Short mmCIF file of C-alpha atoms and ligand atoms in Angstrom, two decimals:
data_model
loop_
_atom_site.label_atom_id
_atom_site.label_comp_id
_atom_site.label_asym_id
_atom_site.label_seq_id
_atom_site.Cartn_x
_atom_site.Cartn_y
_atom_site.Cartn_z
CA MET S 1 9.75 48.67 44.30
CA ILE S 2 9.90 44.91 44.21
CA ILE S 3 10.18 42.84 47.39
CA GLU S 4 12.97 40.29 46.94
CA GLN S 5 14.48 37.46 48.96
CA LEU S 6 18.08 36.35 48.89
CA LEU S 7 20.46 33.88 50.49
CA ILE S 8 23.35 35.24 52.55
CA LEU S 9 26.00 32.89 53.90
CA ILE S 10 28.63 33.81 56.45
CA LYS S 11 31.37 31.58 55.08
CA PRO S 12 33.75 29.57 57.32
CA ASP S 13 36.46 32.27 57.20
CA GLY S 14 33.89 34.76 58.56
CA VAL S 15 32.92 32.30 61.30
CA LYS S 16 36.58 31.64 62.19
CA LYS S 17 37.42 35.35 62.32
CA SER S 18 34.44 35.87 64.67
CA LEU S 19 32.88 38.31 62.22
CA THR S 20 29.24 37.24 62.53
CA GLY S 21 28.28 40.29 64.61
CA ASN S 22 30.21 42.76 62.44
CA ILE S 23 28.68 41.31 59.26
CA LEU S 24 25.12 41.43 60.62
CA THR S 25 25.65 45.02 61.75
CA LYS S 26 26.76 46.06 58.26
CA LEU S 27 23.86 44.16 56.64
CA SER S 28 21.36 45.72 59.05
CA GLU S 29 22.01 49.14 57.45
CA ALA S 30 19.84 47.98 54.52
CA ARG S 31 16.87 47.49 56.91
CA MET S 32 15.90 44.10 55.55
CA VAL S 33 14.17 41.42 57.61
CA ILE S 34 15.61 37.98 58.33
CA ILE S 35 13.00 35.34 57.46
CA GLY S 36 15.17 32.24 58.02
CA THR S 37 18.50 31.38 59.65
CA LYS S 38 20.55 28.35 60.71
CA ALA S 39 24.08 26.99 61.13
CA VAL S 40 25.01 24.40 58.50
CA LYS S 41 27.82 21.85 58.24
CA VAL S 42 28.11 21.88 54.46
CA SER S 43 28.20 18.50 52.73
CA LYS S 44 30.22 18.03 49.55
CA LYS S 45 26.94 17.49 47.69
CA LEU S 46 25.46 20.80 48.93
CA ALA S 47 28.71 22.68 48.21
CA GLU S 48 28.89 21.33 44.64
CA ALA S 49 25.20 22.06 44.02
CA HIS S 50 25.57 25.60 45.37
CA TYR S 51 28.52 26.39 43.06
CA TYR S 52 27.47 24.18 40.08
CA GLN S 53 27.86 27.13 37.65
CA LEU S 54 31.60 27.22 38.43
CA LYS S 55 32.19 23.46 38.05
CA ASP S 56 34.49 23.90 35.03
CA LYS S 57 36.71 26.50 36.73
CA PRO S 58 40.22 25.38 37.76
CA PHE S 59 39.55 26.49 41.34
CA PHE S 60 36.26 24.54 41.73
CA GLY S 61 37.73 21.83 44.00
CA GLU S 62 39.31 24.38 46.31
CA LEU S 63 36.12 26.47 46.29
CA VAL S 64 34.11 23.42 47.42
CA ASP S 65 36.67 22.73 50.19
CA TYR S 66 36.52 26.41 51.23
CA ILE S 67 32.72 26.61 51.60
CA GLN S 68 32.90 23.34 53.57
CA GLY S 69 35.52 24.94 55.82
CA LYS S 70 37.89 22.01 55.32
CA ILE S 71 41.03 24.10 55.77
CA TYR S 72 39.78 25.50 59.07
CA GLY S 73 38.55 22.25 60.73
CA GLU S 74 36.46 21.97 63.91
CA PRO S 75 34.74 24.12 65.13
CA TRP S 76 34.94 26.50 62.16
CA ASP S 77 33.85 24.10 59.41
CA ARG S 78 30.35 25.52 59.06
CA VAL S 79 28.45 28.43 57.60
CA ILE S 80 25.66 30.58 59.05
CA ALA S 81 22.87 30.83 56.49
CA PHE S 82 20.26 33.60 56.28
CA VAL S 83 17.31 34.38 54.10
CA TYR S 84 16.75 38.14 53.98
CA GLN S 85 13.72 39.88 52.50
CA GLY S 86 13.09 43.49 51.52
CA GLU S 87 12.74 46.09 48.80
CA ASP S 88 15.39 45.76 46.11
CA ALA S 89 17.16 43.42 48.52
CA ILE S 90 19.61 41.75 46.13
CA ALA S 91 21.27 44.87 44.72
CA ARG S 92 21.35 46.55 48.12
CA MET S 93 22.83 43.59 49.97
CA ARG S 94 25.38 42.91 47.22
CA LYS S 95 26.55 46.51 47.51
CA ILE S 96 27.11 46.05 51.25
CA ALA S 97 28.85 42.68 50.58
CA GLY S 98 31.19 44.24 47.96
CA ALA S 99 32.87 42.92 44.82
CA THR S 100 33.75 39.21 44.48
CA ASN S 101 37.50 39.93 44.55
CA PRO S 102 38.24 41.33 48.03
CA GLU S 103 41.17 43.37 46.68
CA GLU S 104 38.84 45.15 44.28
CA ALA S 105 35.95 45.51 46.73
CA ASP S 106 35.06 48.87 48.24
CA PRO S 107 37.13 49.05 51.47
CA ILE S 108 34.05 49.70 53.62
CA SER S 109 32.14 46.74 52.14
CA ILE S 110 32.22 43.42 54.02
CA ARG S 111 34.53 41.78 51.50
CA GLY S 112 36.74 44.87 51.21
CA ALA S 113 37.10 45.20 54.97
CA TYR S 114 37.48 41.54 55.93
CA GLY S 115 38.33 39.45 52.82
CA ARG S 116 41.69 38.24 51.53
CA ILE S 117 43.14 36.23 48.66
CA THR S 118 44.92 33.10 49.83
CA THR S 119 48.39 32.17 48.60
CA LYS S 120 46.61 29.51 46.47
CA GLY S 121 44.58 32.28 44.81
CA ILE S 122 41.19 31.50 46.38
CA TYR S 123 39.10 34.52 47.25
CA GLU S 124 38.24 34.22 50.94
CA ASN S 125 35.51 36.81 50.69
CA VAL S 126 33.68 36.13 53.97
CA VAL S 127 30.11 36.13 52.66
CA HIS S 128 27.98 34.71 49.89
CA CYS S 129 25.18 36.87 48.55
CA SER S 130 22.72 35.72 45.83
CA SER S 131 23.27 37.47 42.50
CA ASP S 132 19.77 37.75 40.98
CA PRO S 133 16.16 36.70 41.74
CA SER S 134 16.31 33.36 39.93
CA GLU S 135 19.61 32.39 41.58
CA ALA S 136 18.21 33.54 44.91
CA GLU S 137 15.19 31.25 44.48
CA ARG S 138 17.38 28.29 43.48
CA GLU S 139 19.73 28.85 46.40
CA ILE S 140 17.03 29.43 49.04
CA LYS S 141 15.28 26.21 47.94
CA LEU S 142 18.61 24.36 48.06
CA TRP S 143 19.57 25.53 51.58
CA PHE S 144 16.18 25.82 53.32
CA GLN S 145 13.04 23.73 53.70
CA PRO S 146 9.71 25.64 53.47
CA ASP S 147 9.01 25.27 57.21
CA GLU S 148 12.38 26.89 58.07
CA ILE S 149 11.26 30.22 56.58
CA VAL S 150 8.71 32.31 58.49
CA ASN S 151 7.09 34.01 55.46
CA SER S 152 5.83 31.93 52.57
CA VAL S 153 7.94 33.03 49.60
CA TYR S 154 7.68 30.33 46.94
CA SER S 155 4.93 27.79 46.27
CA THR S 156 4.99 24.53 48.17
CA LYS S 157 3.26 21.15 48.03
CA LYS S 158 2.49 18.43 50.55
CA ILE S 159 3.92 14.96 50.10
CA ILE S 160 3.42 11.77 52.08
CA ALA S 161 6.45 11.07 54.27
CA GLY S 162 6.31 7.97 56.48
CA LYS S 163 3.03 8.08 58.43
CA GLY S 164 2.46 11.81 57.96
CA GLU S 165 2.67 14.64 55.48
CA LYS S 166 5.61 16.90 54.72
CA THR S 167 5.67 20.31 53.02
CA VAL S 168 8.31 20.64 50.30
CA TRP S 169 9.05 23.17 47.56
CA ALA S 170 6.66 22.67 44.63
P1 LIG R 1 30.98 34.10 41.79
O1 LIG R 1 29.66 33.40 41.84
O2 LIG R 1 31.54 34.49 40.46
O3 LIG R 1 30.96 35.45 42.68
P2 LIG R 1 30.00 35.96 43.86
O4 LIG R 1 30.29 35.11 45.07
O5 LIG R 1 30.43 37.40 44.07
O6 LIG R 1 28.58 35.85 43.38
O7 LIG R 1 32.09 33.20 42.51
C1 LIG R 1 31.76 32.39 43.60
C2 LIG R 1 32.94 32.33 44.54
O8 LIG R 1 34.05 31.72 43.90
C3 LIG R 1 33.43 33.69 44.98
O9 LIG R 1 32.68 34.22 46.05
C4 LIG R 1 34.86 33.39 45.35
C5 LIG R 1 35.25 32.27 44.39
N1 LIG R 1 36.07 32.75 43.26
C6 LIG R 1 37.45 32.61 43.32
O10 LIG R 1 37.99 32.12 44.33
N2 LIG R 1 38.19 33.03 42.26
C7 LIG R 1 37.63 33.60 41.15
O11 LIG R 1 38.37 33.98 40.20
C8 LIG R 1 36.21 33.76 41.11
C9 LIG R 1 35.52 34.38 39.91
C10 LIG R 1 35.46 33.31 42.18
#
């Protein structure tokens, strides 16, 4: 079995609905370890980079607003980001997260239990879950600095920053 890492985000609708505990309980059934976590106020730049593959979709603008939590406002306009690690982690965590469309998701999955489709047609599906190892690597490097993750997972390099050195992704 291959050890994988992936990015999980509790999206602003999950934060607003106070689902953090419920989501973590469901995810804990897969017995993965958390190797990084933080709360993030998502900038437009980060949101667009995260969803760059969907930039030509008609719902891209609303998707960017959604992950930034714009429609919810203070104090819900944030996500809780996690890096999980474990055997076959991506497939197992995506199964617990459920299908992208909350109406099609298994009712006991996170998205099936807690997601909805807004009247504008946006899937408020509560969590983000990386889809494959290369996307997971891209997303983890986008959301986390090397020193925010307790296990070393990808190669890093040192660069000169001001008077000292800084470790960044290679
Ligand atoms: P996608 O990367 O296809 O799915 P997943 O999050 O399951 O990997 O889509 C990213 C997000 O875009 C998805 O979580 C919700 C939103 N979305 C819509 O609102 N409508 C859609 O038709 C699709 C495909 C996605």
